[in-house]
Amino acid sequence: MEQGLERGIEHGISGTIKILAGLDYSDEQIAEQLIKQFAIDEEQAYKYILIAKK
């Protein structure tokens, strides 16, 4: 069950990144939103951004 939850959160993060990038948000603005919405730290936020941009 935990894996399913983690996967759901990762999909939510990925979707958020794609939406905000489509609205021309900077990486810094996207990271701020991820930190607020998903209660992750700055390092994790930038890691997800890099993964999503691949």
Protein backbone atom coordinates (compact mmCIF):
# COMPACT_ATOMS: atom_id res chain seq x y z
CA MET A 1 0.00 0.00 0.00
CA GLU A 2 2.86 2.40 0.79
CA GLN A 3 4.31 1.88 -2.68
CA GLY A 4 0.97 2.81 -4.22
CA LEU A 5 0.83 5.99 -2.17
CA GLU A 6 4.40 6.93 -3.10
CA ARG A 7 3.66 6.30 -6.74
CA GLY A 8 0.55 8.45 -6.56
CA ILE A 9 2.52 11.28 -5.00
CA GLU A 10 5.20 10.99 -7.69
CA HIS A 11 2.53 11.18 -10.40
CA GLY A 12 1.06 14.24 -8.70
CA ILE A 13 4.48 15.89 -8.53
CA SER A 14 5.18 15.06 -12.17
CA GLY A 15 1.84 16.44 -13.29
CA THR A 16 2.33 19.61 -11.27
CA ILE A 17 5.77 20.15 -12.83
CA LYS A 18 4.38 19.71 -16.35
CA ILE A 19 1.51 22.12 -15.73
CA LEU A 20 3.70 24.81 -14.17
CA ALA A 21 6.40 24.43 -16.82
CA GLY A 22 3.69 24.84 -19.45
CA LEU A 23 2.75 28.12 -17.77
CA ASP A 24 6.38 29.28 -18.10
CA TYR A 25 7.17 29.03 -14.40
CA SER A 26 10.90 29.07 -13.62
CA ASP A 27 12.51 26.07 -11.94
CA GLU A 28 12.69 28.11 -8.74
CA GLN A 29 8.95 28.88 -8.85
CA ILE A 30 8.15 25.23 -9.57
CA ALA A 31 10.35 24.11 -6.66
CA GLU A 32 8.57 26.55 -4.33
CA GLN A 33 5.19 25.12 -5.34
CA LEU A 34 6.34 21.52 -4.90
CA ILE A 35 7.71 22.31 -1.45
CA LYS A 36 4.39 23.90 -0.43
CA GLN A 37 2.07 21.34 -2.01
CA PHE A 38 3.90 18.11 -1.29
CA ALA A 39 5.86 18.96 1.89
CA ILE A 40 9.18 17.96 0.35
CA ASP A 41 12.53 19.65 0.80
CA GLU A 42 14.30 21.81 -1.77
CA GLU A 43 16.74 19.09 -2.80
CA GLN A 44 13.92 16.65 -3.53
CA ALA A 45 12.01 19.32 -5.45
CA TYR A 46 14.91 20.01 -7.80
CA LYS A 47 15.52 16.27 -8.21
CA TYR A 48 11.92 15.80 -9.38
CA ILE A 49 12.24 18.80 -11.72
CA LEU A 50 15.36 17.33 -13.33
CA ILE A 51 13.69 13.94 -13.75
CA ALA A 52 10.58 15.50 -15.28
CA LYS A 53 12.61 17.48 -17.80
CA LYS A 54 14.33 14.38 -19.20
